[in-house]
C-alpha cells in the first residue's frame, strides 16, 4: 500500500520558453516606439489646449468691441481699448482684435506691435494663463512655459503677428526662434483674429 500523492513537478519546456521570449520581443517592438512618442503627443496636446483658450479669448475681446459700439481712439490717438472684467485690453481700432497693452504704449494698432504687446495679449485674455516671457535667455526660458516674440509685417495685411512657443520645445536652441520651423506653438494674426498651431515633432 502506497501513501501520499504521486504528483509530478514539471517546468516549462524549451519551446514554451522560446515562444514567451518571442512574444515579449514582439510586444516590446510594438509598445516601445509608442511610449517614445508620448512626450511629443503631450507637447502637441498642451499647445493645442492653450491655443484653443487663446482663440476663445480673442473671440471674447472682439465680441466686447462690438458690444461697446466699436470704440476707436477712445484712449487717445491710435489708442483703442475695450474693458473686460475691469481690465482694459488694447485693440486694433479697425478690427477690434486684441493687440496688447494699453499703458506705456504709443499705439494699439496691429501694425505697430511689440514683443511686450504679444506677452500682454497672452496674459490679458486668458484666465489662469501659463507663465510667459518675451525675453530670450537660457534662464528666462527655463523659468517660463511659453516664449513669445513679434514678427513684423508678416500678417495677412502686412500687419505684425505674434509667435508663441512652448519653451520645452525650444529650450536647447542656441538662438531665439523667429519662424514656425522651430519648436511647437501657435501664431496669432491680429488683423483677422486667426490662431494657427504649428508643430515640428
Coordinates of N, CA, C and O in Angstrom, one line a residue:
X1 N 0.8 -1.2 0.0 CA 0.0 0.0 0.0 C 0.9 1.2 0.0 O 1.8 1.4 0.8
X2 N 0.6 2.1 -0.9 CA 1.4 3.3 -1.0 C 0.6 4.5 -0.5 O -0.6 4.6 -0.8
X3 N 1.2 5.3 0.3 CA 0.5 6.5 0.8 C 1.1 7.8 0.1 O 2.3 7.8 -0.3
X4 N 0.4 8.9 0.1 CA 0.8 10.1 -0.5 C 0.4 10.3 -1.9 O -0.3 9.4 -2.5
X5 N 0.7 11.4 -2.4 CA 0.3 11.7 -3.8 C 1.5 11.5 -4.7 O 2.6 11.8 -4.4
X6 N 1.2 11.0 -5.9 CA 2.2 10.9 -6.9 C 2.1 12.1 -7.9 O 1.7 11.9 -9.0
X7 N 2.5 13.2 -7.4 CA 2.5 14.4 -8.3 C 3.8 14.6 -8.9 O 4.8 14.5 -8.2
X8 N 3.8 14.8 -10.1 CA 5.0 15.1 -10.9 C 5.2 16.6 -11.1 O 4.3 17.2 -11.6
X9 N 6.3 17.1 -10.7 CA 6.6 18.5 -10.9 C 7.1 18.7 -12.3 O 8.0 17.9 -12.8
X10 N 6.6 19.7 -13.0 CA 7.0 19.9 -14.4 C 7.3 21.4 -14.6 O 6.5 22.2 -14.2
X11 N 8.3 21.8 -15.3 CA 8.6 23.2 -15.6 C 8.3 23.5 -17.0 O 7.6 22.7 -17.7
X12 N 8.7 24.6 -17.5 CA 8.4 25.0 -18.9 C 9.4 24.2 -19.8 O 10.5 24.0 -19.5
X13 N 8.9 23.8 -20.9 CA 9.7 23.2 -21.9 C 10.5 24.3 -22.6 O 10.1 25.5 -22.6
X14 N 11.5 23.9 -23.3 CA 12.3 24.9 -24.1 C 11.5 25.6 -25.1 O 11.6 26.8 -25.3
X15 N 10.6 24.9 -25.8 CA 9.8 25.5 -26.8 C 8.8 26.6 -26.2 O 8.7 27.7 -26.7
X16 N 8.3 26.3 -25.1 CA 7.4 27.2 -24.4 C 8.2 28.5 -24.0 O 7.7 29.6 -24.2
X17 N 9.4 28.3 -23.5 CA 10.2 29.5 -23.1 C 10.5 30.3 -24.3 O 10.5 31.6 -24.3
X18 N 10.9 29.7 -25.4 CA 11.2 30.4 -26.7 C 10.0 31.2 -27.2 O 10.1 32.4 -27.6
X19 N 8.8 30.6 -27.1 CA 7.5 31.3 -27.5 C 7.3 32.5 -26.6 O 7.0 33.6 -27.1
X20 N 7.5 32.4 -25.3 CA 7.3 33.5 -24.4 C 8.3 34.6 -24.7 O 7.9 35.8 -24.8
X21 N 9.5 34.3 -25.0 CA 10.5 35.3 -25.3 C 10.2 36.0 -26.6 O 10.3 37.2 -26.7
X22 N 9.8 35.2 -27.6 CA 9.4 35.8 -28.9 C 8.2 36.8 -28.7 O 8.2 37.9 -29.3
X23 N 7.2 36.4 -27.9 CA 6.0 37.2 -27.7 C 6.4 38.5 -27.0 O 5.9 39.6 -27.3
X24 N 7.3 38.4 -26.0 CA 7.7 39.6 -25.3 C 8.5 40.5 -26.2 O 8.4 41.7 -26.1
X25 N 9.3 39.9 -27.1 CA 10.1 40.7 -28.1 C 9.1 41.5 -29.0 O 9.3 42.7 -29.3
X26 N 8.1 40.8 -29.5 CA 7.1 41.4 -30.4 C 6.4 42.5 -29.7 O 6.1 43.6 -30.2
X27 N 6.0 42.3 -28.4 CA 5.3 43.3 -27.6 C 6.2 44.5 -27.4 O 5.7 45.7 -27.6
X28 N 7.4 44.3 -27.1 CA 8.4 45.4 -26.9 C 8.6 46.2 -28.2 O 8.7 47.4 -28.2
X29 N 8.7 45.5 -29.3 CA 8.9 46.2 -30.6 C 7.7 47.1 -31.0 O 7.9 48.1 -31.6
X30 N 6.5 46.7 -30.6 CA 5.3 47.5 -30.9 C 5.1 48.5 -29.8 O 4.8 49.7 -30.2
X31 N 5.3 48.2 -28.6 CA 5.0 49.2 -27.5 C 6.0 50.3 -27.3 O 5.7 51.4 -27.0
X32 N 7.3 49.9 -27.4 CA 8.3 50.9 -27.0 C 8.3 52.1 -27.9 O 8.3 53.3 -27.4
X33 N 8.2 52.0 -29.3 CA 8.0 53.2 -30.1 C 6.8 54.1 -29.7 O 6.9 55.3 -29.7
X34 N 5.8 53.4 -29.3 CA 4.6 54.1 -28.9 C 4.8 54.9 -27.6 O 4.4 56.1 -27.5
X35 N 5.5 54.4 -26.7 CA 5.9 55.1 -25.5 C 6.8 56.2 -25.7 O 6.8 57.2 -25.0
X36 N 7.7 56.1 -26.7 CA 8.6 57.1 -27.0 C 7.9 58.4 -27.6 O 8.4 59.5 -27.5
X37 N 6.8 58.2 -28.2 CA 6.0 59.3 -28.8 C 5.1 60.0 -27.8 O 4.6 61.0 -28.1
X38 N 5.0 59.4 -26.6 CA 4.1 60.0 -25.6 C 4.5 61.5 -25.3 O 3.6 62.4 -25.3
X39 N 5.8 61.8 -25.0 CA 6.1 63.2 -24.7 C 5.8 64.1 -25.9 O 5.3 65.2 -25.7
X40 N 6.0 63.7 -27.1 CA 5.7 64.5 -28.3 C 4.2 64.8 -28.4 O 3.7 65.9 -28.6
X41 N 3.4 63.7 -28.2 CA 2.0 63.9 -28.2 C 1.5 64.8 -27.1 O 0.5 65.6 -27.3
X42 N 2.1 64.7 -25.9 CA 1.7 65.6 -24.8 C 2.0 67.0 -25.1 O 1.3 67.9 -24.8
X43 N 3.2 67.3 -25.7 CA 3.5 68.6 -26.1 C 2.5 69.2 -27.1 O 2.1 70.3 -27.0
X44 N 2.1 68.4 -28.1 CA 1.2 68.8 -29.1 C -0.2 69.1 -28.4 O -0.8 70.1 -28.7
X45 N -0.6 68.3 -27.5 CA -1.9 68.4 -26.8 C -1.9 69.7 -26.0 O -2.8 70.4 -25.9
X46 N -0.7 69.9 -25.3 CA -0.6 71.1 -24.5 C -0.7 72.4 -25.3 O -1.5 73.3 -24.9
X47 N 0.0 72.4 -26.4 CA -0.1 73.6 -27.3 C -1.5 73.8 -27.8 O -2.0 74.9 -27.9
X48 N -2.1 72.7 -28.3 CA -3.5 72.9 -28.8 C -4.5 73.4 -27.8 O -5.4 74.1 -28.1
X49 N -4.3 72.9 -26.6 CA -5.2 73.4 -25.5 C -5.0 74.8 -25.2 O -6.0 75.6 -25.1
X50 N -3.8 75.3 -25.1 CA -3.5 76.7 -24.8 C -4.0 77.6 -26.0 O -4.6 78.6 -25.8
X51 N -3.7 77.1 -27.2 CA -4.1 77.8 -28.4 C -5.6 78.0 -28.5 O -6.2 79.0 -28.9
X52 N -6.3 76.9 -28.1 CA -7.8 76.9 -28.1 C -8.3 78.0 -27.1 O -9.2 78.7 -27.4
X53 N -7.7 78.0 -25.9 CA -8.1 79.0 -24.9 C -7.8 80.4 -25.4 O -8.6 81.3 -25.2
X54 N -6.6 80.6 -26.0 CA -6.2 81.9 -26.6 C -7.2 82.3 -27.6 O -7.7 83.5 -27.6
X55 N -7.6 81.4 -28.5 CA -8.5 81.8 -29.6 C -9.9 82.2 -29.0 O -10.6 83.1 -29.5
X56 N -10.3 81.5 -28.0 CA -11.6 81.8 -27.3 C -11.5 83.2 -26.7 O -12.4 84.1 -26.9
X57 N -10.3 83.6 -26.1 CA -10.1 84.9 -25.5 C -10.2 86.0 -26.6 O -10.7 87.0 -26.4
X58 N -9.6 85.7 -27.8 CA -9.6 86.6 -28.9 C -11.0 86.9 -29.3 O -11.4 88.1 -29.5
X59 N -11.8 85.8 -29.4 CA -13.2 86.0 -29.8 C -14.0 86.8 -28.8 O -14.9 87.6 -29.2
X60 N -13.7 86.6 -27.5 CA -14.4 87.4 -26.5 C -14.1 88.9 -26.5 O -15.0 89.7 -26.3
X61 N -12.8 89.2 -26.8 CA -12.4 90.6 -26.9 C -13.1 91.2 -28.1 O -13.6 92.3 -28.0
X62 N -13.1 90.5 -29.2 CA -13.8 91.0 -30.4 C -15.3 91.2 -30.2 O -15.8 92.3 -30.6
X63 N -15.9 90.3 -29.4 CA -17.4 90.5 -29.1 C -17.6 91.7 -28.2 O -18.5 92.4 -28.4
X64 N -16.7 91.9 -27.3 CA -16.8 93.1 -26.4 C -16.7 94.4 -27.2 O -17.3 95.4 -26.9
X65 N -15.8 94.3 -28.2 CA -15.6 95.5 -29.0 C -16.9 95.8 -29.8 O -17.3 97.0 -29.9
X66 N -17.6 94.8 -30.2 CA -18.9 95.0 -30.9 C -19.9 95.6 -29.9 O -20.7 96.5 -30.1
X67 N -19.9 95.0 -28.7 CA -20.9 95.4 -27.6 C -20.7 96.9 -27.2 O -21.6 97.6 -27.0
X68 N -19.4 97.3 -27.2 CA -19.1 98.7 -26.8 C -19.2 99.6 -28.0 O -18.6 100.7 -28.0
X69 N -19.8 99.2 -29.1 CA -20.1 100.0 -30.3 C -18.8 100.4 -31.0 O -18.6 101.5 -31.5
X70 N -17.9 99.4 -31.1 CA -16.7 99.6 -31.9 C -15.9 100.8 -31.5 O -15.7 101.7 -32.4
X71 N -15.4 100.9 -30.3 CA -14.7 102.2 -29.9 C -13.4 102.3 -30.7 O -12.7 101.4 -31.0
X72 N -13.1 103.6 -31.2 CA -11.9 103.9 -31.9 C -11.3 105.1 -31.2 O -11.9 106.2 -31.0
X73 N -10.0 105.0 -30.9 CA -9.2 106.1 -30.3 C -9.9 106.6 -29.0 O -9.8 107.8 -28.7
X74 N -10.5 105.7 -28.2 CA -11.2 106.1 -27.0 C -10.2 106.4 -25.8 O -10.6 106.8 -24.8
X75 N -8.9 106.1 -26.1 CA -7.9 106.5 -25.1 C -6.8 107.4 -25.6 O -5.8 107.6 -25.0
X76 N -7.1 108.0 -26.7 CA -6.2 108.9 -27.4 C -5.9 108.5 -28.8 O -6.4 107.5 -29.3
X77 N -5.1 109.3 -29.5 CA -4.8 108.9 -30.9 C -4.1 107.6 -31.0 O -3.1 107.3 -30.3
X78 N -4.7 106.7 -31.9 CA -4.2 105.3 -32.1 C -4.2 104.5 -30.8 O -3.4 103.5 -30.7
X79 N -5.0 104.8 -29.8 CA -5.1 104.0 -28.6 C -6.6 103.7 -28.4 O -7.4 104.5 -27.9
X80 N -6.9 102.5 -28.8 CA -8.3 102.0 -28.6 C -8.3 100.8 -27.7 O -7.3 100.0 -27.6
X81 N -9.4 100.7 -26.9 CA -9.4 99.6 -25.9 C -10.9 99.2 -25.6 O -11.8 99.9 -25.9
X82 N -11.0 98.0 -25.1 CA -12.3 97.5 -24.5 C -12.0 97.1 -23.1 O -10.9 96.9 -22.7
X83 N -13.1 97.1 -22.3 CA -12.9 96.7 -20.9 C -13.6 95.4 -20.6 O -14.8 95.2 -20.9
X84 N -12.8 94.4 -20.1 CA -13.3 93.1 -19.8 C -13.0 92.8 -18.3 O -11.8 92.8 -17.9
X85 N -14.1 92.7 -17.5 CA -13.9 92.4 -16.1 C -13.0 93.4 -15.4 O -12.2 93.1 -14.6
X86 N -13.2 94.7 -15.8 CA -12.4 95.8 -15.2 C -11.0 96.0 -15.8 O -10.3 96.8 -15.3
X87 N -10.7 95.2 -16.8 CA -9.3 95.2 -17.3 C -9.4 95.8 -18.7 O -10.1 95.3 -19.6
X88 N -8.6 96.8 -19.0 CA -8.5 97.4 -20.3 C -7.6 96.6 -21.2 O -6.5 96.3 -20.9
X89 N -8.1 96.2 -22.4 CA -7.4 95.4 -23.3 C -7.3 96.3 -24.6 O -8.3 96.7 -25.2
X90 N -6.0 96.5 -25.0 CA -5.8 97.3 -26.3 C -6.3 96.5 -27.5 O -6.1 95.3 -27.6
X91 N -7.0 97.2 -28.4 CA -7.5 96.5 -29.6 C -7.1 97.4 -30.8 O -6.9 98.6 -30.7
X92 N -7.1 96.7 -32.0 CA -7.0 97.5 -33.2 C -8.3 98.2 -33.5 O -9.3 97.6 -33.4
X93 N -8.2 99.5 -33.9 CA -9.4 100.3 -34.0 C -10.3 99.9 -35.2 O -11.4 100.2 -35.2
X94 N -9.7 99.2 -36.2 CA -10.5 98.8 -37.4 C -11.1 97.4 -37.2 O -12.1 97.2 -37.8
X95 N -10.4 96.5 -36.5 CA -10.9 95.2 -36.5 C -11.4 94.7 -35.1 O -12.2 93.8 -35.0
X96 N -11.0 95.4 -34.0 CA -11.4 95.0 -32.7 C -10.7 93.8 -32.1 O -11.1 93.4 -31.0
X97 N -9.7 93.3 -32.8 CA -9.0 92.1 -32.2 C -7.9 92.7 -31.3 O -7.4 93.7 -31.4
X98 N -7.6 91.9 -30.2 CA -6.7 92.4 -29.2 C -5.3 92.5 -29.7 O -4.8 91.7 -30.5
X99 N -4.6 93.6 -29.3 CA -3.3 93.9 -29.7 C -2.3 94.2 -28.5 O -1.2 94.7 -28.7
X100 N -2.8 93.9 -27.3 CA -1.9 94.0 -26.2 C -2.1 95.1 -25.2 O -3.2 95.5 -24.9
X101 N -1.0 95.6 -24.7 CA -1.0 96.5 -23.6 C -1.5 97.9 -24.0 O -1.4 98.3 -25.2
X102 N -2.1 98.6 -23.1 CA -2.5 99.9 -23.3 C -1.6 101.0 -22.7 O -1.3 102.0 -23.3
X103 N -1.2 100.7 -21.5 CA -0.3 101.6 -20.8 C 1.1 101.6 -21.4 O 1.6 100.6 -21.8
X104 N 1.7 102.8 -21.4 CA 3.1 102.9 -21.9 C 3.2 102.4 -23.3 O 4.3 101.8 -23.7
X105 N 2.2 102.6 -24.1 CA 2.2 102.1 -25.5 C 1.8 103.3 -26.3 O 0.7 103.9 -26.0
X106 N 2.5 103.6 -27.4 CA 2.1 104.7 -28.3 C 1.0 104.4 -29.2 O 0.3 105.3 -29.7
X107 N 0.7 103.1 -29.4 CA -0.3 102.7 -30.4 C -0.8 101.3 -30.1 O 0.0 100.4 -29.7
X108 N -2.1 101.1 -30.3 CA -2.7 99.7 -30.2 C -3.0 99.2 -31.6 O -3.7 98.2 -31.7
X109 N -2.6 99.8 -32.6 CA -2.8 99.3 -34.0 C -2.0 98.0 -34.3 O -0.9 97.8 -33.7
X110 N -2.5 97.2 -35.1 CA -1.9 95.9 -35.4 C -0.7 95.9 -36.2 O 0.0 94.9 -36.5
X111 N -0.3 97.1 -36.7 CA 1.0 97.2 -37.5 C 2.1 97.9 -36.7 O 3.1 98.3 -37.2
X112 N 1.9 98.1 -35.4 CA 2.9 98.7 -34.5 C 3.0 97.9 -33.2 O 3.2 98.5 -32.1
X113 N 3.0 96.6 -33.3 CA 3.1 95.8 -32.1 C 4.5 95.5 -31.7 O 5.4 95.5 -32.5
X114 N 4.7 95.2 -30.4 CA 6.0 94.9 -29.9 C 5.9 93.5 -29.2 O 4.8 93.0 -29.1
X115 N 7.0 92.9 -28.9 CA 7.0 91.6 -28.2 C 6.3 91.7 -26.8 O 5.7 90.8 -26.4
X116 N 6.4 92.9 -26.2 CA 5.6 93.1 -25.0 C 4.1 93.1 -25.2 O 3.4 92.7 -24.3
X117 N 3.7 93.6 -26.3 CA 2.3 93.5 -26.7 C 1.8 92.1 -26.8 O 0.8 91.7 -26.3
X118 N 2.7 91.2 -27.5 CA 2.3 89.8 -27.6 C 2.2 89.1 -26.2 O 1.3 88.3 -26.0
X119 N 3.2 89.5 -25.4 CA 3.1 88.9 -24.0 C 1.9 89.4 -23.3 O 1.2 88.6 -22.6
X120 N 1.5 90.7 -23.4 CA 0.4 91.2 -22.7 C -0.9 90.6 -23.2 O -1.8 90.3 -22.4
X121 N -1.1 90.4 -24.5 CA -2.3 89.7 -25.1 C -2.5 88.4 -24.4 O -3.6 88.1 -23.9
X122 N -1.4 87.6 -24.3 CA -1.5 86.3 -23.7 C -2.0 86.4 -22.3 O -2.8 85.6 -21.9
X123 N -1.4 87.3 -21.5 CA -1.8 87.4 -20.1 C -3.2 88.0 -19.9 O -3.9 87.7 -18.9
X124 N -3.5 89.0 -20.7 CA -4.8 89.7 -20.6 C -6.0 88.9 -20.9 O -7.1 89.0 -20.3
X125 N -5.9 88.1 -22.0 CA -7.2 87.5 -22.5 C -7.4 86.0 -22.0 O -8.5 85.5 -22.2
X126 N -6.4 85.5 -21.3 CA -6.5 84.1 -20.9 C -6.6 84.0 -19.4 O -5.9 84.6 -18.7
X127 N -7.6 83.3 -18.9 CA -7.8 83.1 -17.5 C -6.8 82.0 -17.0 O -6.6 81.0 -17.6
X128 N -6.0 82.3 -15.9 CA -5.0 81.4 -15.4 C -4.0 81.0 -16.5 O -3.7 79.9 -16.8
X129 N -3.5 82.1 -17.2 CA -2.6 81.8 -18.3 C -1.3 81.2 -17.8 O -0.8 81.5 -16.7
X130 N -0.7 80.3 -18.6 CA 0.6 79.7 -18.3 C 1.6 80.9 -18.2 O 1.4 81.9 -18.8
X131 N 2.7 80.7 -17.5 CA 3.8 81.7 -17.5 C 4.4 81.9 -18.8 O 4.5 81.0 -19.6
X132 N 4.7 83.2 -19.1 CA 5.2 83.5 -20.5 C 6.3 84.6 -20.3 O 6.2 85.5 -19.4
X133 N 7.2 84.7 -21.2 CA 8.2 85.7 -21.3 C 8.5 86.1 -22.7 O 8.2 85.3 -23.6
X134 N 8.9 87.4 -22.9 CA 9.3 87.8 -24.2 C 10.8 88.1 -24.3 O 11.3 88.7 -25.2
X135 N 11.5 87.7 -23.2 CA 12.9 87.9 -23.1 C 13.6 86.6 -23.4 O 13.4 85.6 -22.7
X136 N 14.5 86.6 -24.4 CA 15.2 85.4 -24.8 C 16.5 85.3 -24.0 O 17.4 86.1 -24.1
X137 N 16.5 84.3 -23.1 CA 17.7 83.9 -22.4 C 17.5 82.5 -21.9 O 16.4 82.1 -21.7
X138 N 18.6 81.8 -21.6 CA 18.5 80.5 -21.1 C 17.7 80.4 -19.8 O 16.8 79.6 -19.7
X139 N 18.0 81.3 -18.9 CA 17.4 81.3 -17.6 C 15.9 81.6 -17.7 O 15.0 80.9 -17.1
X140 N 15.6 82.6 -18.5 CA 14.2 83.0 -18.7 C 13.4 81.9 -19.3 O 12.2 81.6 -18.9
X141 N 13.9 81.2 -20.3 CA 13.2 80.2 -21.0 C 13.0 79.0 -20.1 O 12.0 78.3 -20.1
X142 N 13.9 78.7 -19.2 CA 13.8 77.6 -18.2 C 12.7 77.9 -17.2 O 12.1 77.0 -16.6
X143 N 12.5 79.1 -16.9 CA 11.6 79.5 -15.8 C 10.1 79.8 -16.3 O 9.2 80.0 -15.5
X144 N 9.9 79.7 -17.6 CA 8.6 80.1 -18.2 C 8.1 78.9 -19.1 O 8.9 78.2 -19.7
X145 N 6.8 78.8 -19.2 CA 6.2 77.7 -20.0 C 6.2 78.1 -21.5 O 6.2 77.3 -22.4
X146 N 6.0 79.5 -21.7 CA 5.9 79.9 -23.1 C 6.9 81.1 -23.3 O 7.2 81.9 -22.4
X147 N 7.3 81.2 -24.6 CA 8.1 82.3 -25.0 C 7.4 83.0 -26.2 O 6.8 82.3 -27.0
X148 N 7.5 84.3 -26.3 CA 6.8 85.0 -27.4 C 7.7 86.0 -28.0 O 8.5 86.6 -27.3
X149 N 7.5 86.3 -29.3 CA 8.1 87.4 -29.9 C 7.2 87.9 -31.1 O 6.2 87.3 -31.3
X150 N 7.5 89.0 -31.7 CA 6.7 89.6 -32.7 C 7.4 89.5 -34.1 O 8.6 89.6 -34.1
X151 N 6.7 89.2 -35.1 CA 7.2 89.1 -36.5 C 6.5 90.2 -37.2 O 5.4 90.2 -37.6
X152 N 7.3 91.2 -37.5 CA 6.8 92.5 -38.1 C 6.4 92.3 -39.6 O 7.1 91.6 -40.3
X153 N 5.3 92.9 -39.9 CA 4.8 92.9 -41.3 C 4.6 91.5 -41.9 O 4.6 91.3 -43.1
X154 N 4.4 90.5 -41.1 CA 4.2 89.1 -41.6 C 2.8 88.7 -41.6 O 2.5 87.5 -42.0
X155 N 1.9 89.5 -41.3 CA 0.4 89.2 -41.2 C -0.3 89.2 -42.5 O 0.3 89.6 -43.6
X156 N -1.5 88.9 -42.5 CA -2.3 88.8 -43.7 C -2.5 90.1 -44.4 O -2.7 90.1 -45.7
X157 N -2.4 91.2 -43.7 CA -2.5 92.5 -44.3 C -1.2 93.4 -44.2 O -1.3 94.6 -44.1
X158 N -0.1 92.7 -44.0 CA 1.2 93.4 -43.8 C 1.3 93.9 -42.3 O 2.2 94.7 -42.0
X159 N 0.4 93.4 -41.5 CA 0.5 93.8 -40.0 C 1.5 92.8 -39.3 O 2.0 91.9 -39.9
X160 N 1.7 93.1 -38.0 CA 2.6 92.3 -37.2 C 1.8 91.1 -36.7 O 0.6 91.2 -36.5
X161 N 2.5 90.0 -36.4 CA 1.9 88.8 -35.8 C 2.8 88.4 -34.6 O 3.9 88.7 -34.5
X162 N 2.1 87.6 -33.7 CA 2.8 87.1 -32.5 C 3.0 85.6 -32.7 O 2.2 84.9 -33.1
X163 N 4.3 85.2 -32.3 CA 4.6 83.8 -32.3 C 4.7 83.4 -30.8 O 5.3 84.1 -30.0
X164 N 4.0 82.3 -30.5 CA 4.1 81.8 -29.1 C 4.7 80.3 -29.2 O 4.2 79.5 -29.9
X165 N 5.8 80.1 -28.4 CA 6.5 78.9 -28.4 C 6.4 78.2 -27.1 O 6.6 78.8 -26.1
X166 N 6.1 76.9 -27.1 CA 6.2 76.1 -25.8 C 7.7 76.0 -25.5 O 8.5 75.4 -26.3
X167 N 8.2 76.5 -24.4 CA 9.6 76.6 -24.1 C 10.3 75.2 -24.1 O 11.5 75.1 -24.4
X168 N 9.5 74.2 -23.7 CA 10.1 72.9 -23.6 C 10.6 72.4 -25.0 O 11.6 71.7 -25.1
X169 N 10.0 73.0 -26.0 CA 10.4 72.5 -27.4 C 11.5 73.4 -28.0 O 12.0 73.1 -29.1
X170 N 11.9 74.5 -27.4 CA 12.9 75.4 -27.9 C 14.1 75.6 -26.9 O 15.0 76.4 -27.3
X171 N 14.0 75.0 -25.8 CA 15.0 75.4 -24.7 C 16.4 75.0 -25.1 O 17.4 75.6 -24.5
X172 N 16.6 74.1 -26.0 CA 18.0 73.8 -26.4 C 18.5 74.6 -27.6 O 19.6 74.3 -28.1
X173 N 17.7 75.5 -28.1 CA 18.1 76.3 -29.2 C 19.2 77.3 -28.8 O 19.2 77.9 -27.7
X174 N 20.2 77.5 -29.7 CA 21.3 78.4 -29.4 C 20.8 79.8 -29.5 O 21.4 80.7 -28.9
X175 N 19.9 80.1 -30.4 CA 19.4 81.4 -30.6 C 17.9 81.5 -30.6 O 17.2 80.5 -30.7
X176 N 17.4 82.7 -30.5 CA 15.9 82.9 -30.4 C 15.2 82.4 -31.7 O 15.6 82.7 -32.8
X177 N 14.1 81.7 -31.5 CA 13.4 81.2 -32.7 C 12.6 82.4 -33.4 O 12.1 83.2 -32.6
X178 N 12.6 82.4 -34.7 CA 12.0 83.5 -35.4 C 10.9 83.0 -36.4 O 10.2 83.8 -36.9
X179 N 10.8 81.7 -36.6 CA 9.9 81.2 -37.5 C 9.1 80.0 -36.9 O 9.4 79.6 -35.8
X180 N 8.1 79.5 -37.7 CA 7.4 78.4 -37.2 C 8.1 77.1 -37.6 O 7.5 76.0 -37.3
X181 N 9.3 77.1 -38.1 CA 10.0 76.0 -38.4 C 10.8 75.4 -37.3 O 11.6 74.4 -37.4
X182 N 10.6 76.0 -36.1 CA 11.3 75.6 -34.9 C 10.3 75.4 -33.8 O 9.5 76.2 -33.6
X183 N 10.4 74.3 -33.0 CA 9.6 74.1 -31.8 C 8.1 73.9 -32.1 O 7.7 73.7 -33.3
X184 N 7.3 73.9 -31.1 CA 5.9 73.8 -31.2 C 5.2 75.1 -30.6 O 5.7 75.6 -29.6
X185 N 4.1 75.5 -31.1 CA 3.5 76.7 -30.6 C 2.3 77.1 -31.5 O 1.7 76.3 -32.2
X186 N 2.0 78.4 -31.5 CA 1.0 78.9 -32.4 C 1.3 80.3 -32.8 O 2.1 81.0 -32.1
X187 N 0.7 80.8 -33.8 CA 0.8 82.1 -34.4 C -0.5 82.8 -34.3 O -1.6 82.2 -34.6
X188 N -0.5 84.1 -33.8 CA -1.7 84.9 -33.8 C -1.6 86.1 -34.7 O -0.6 86.8 -34.7
X189 N -2.6 86.2 -35.6 CA -2.6 87.3 -36.6 C -3.8 88.2 -36.1 O -5.0 87.9 -36.3
X190 N -3.4 89.4 -35.6 CA -4.5 90.3 -35.1 C -5.3 91.0 -36.1 O -6.2 91.7 -35.8
X191 N -4.9 90.9 -37.4 CA -5.6 91.6 -38.4 C -6.9 90.8 -38.7 O -8.0 91.4 -39.0
X192 N -6.9 89.5 -38.6 CA -8.1 88.7 -38.8 C -8.5 87.8 -37.6 O -9.4 87.0 -37.7
X193 N -7.7 87.9 -36.5 CA -8.1 87.2 -35.3 C -7.8 85.7 -35.4 O -8.3 84.9 -34.7
X194 N -6.9 85.3 -36.3 CA -6.6 83.9 -36.6 C -5.5 83.4 -35.7 O -4.5 84.0 -35.4
X195 N -5.7 82.1 -35.2 CA -4.7 81.4 -34.4 C -4.4 80.1 -35.1 O -5.3 79.3 -35.3
X196 N -3.1 79.9 -35.4 CA -2.7 78.7 -36.2 C -1.7 78.0 -35.4 O -0.6 78.6 -35.0
X197 N -1.9 76.7 -35.1 CA -1.0 75.9 -34.3 C 0.1 75.3 -35.3 O -0.2 75.0 -36.4
X198 N 1.3 75.2 -34.8 CA 2.4 74.6 -35.6 C 3.1 73.6 -34.7 O 3.2 73.8 -33.5
X199 N 3.6 72.5 -35.3 CA 4.4 71.5 -34.6 C 5.5 71.0 -35.4 O 5.4 70.8 -36.6
X200 N 6.7 70.9 -34.8 CA 7.9 70.3 -35.5 C 8.3 69.0 -35.0 O 9.5 68.6 -35.0
X201 N 7.4 68.3 -34.4 CA 7.7 66.9 -33.8 C 7.9 65.9 -34.9 O 7.2 66.0 -35.9

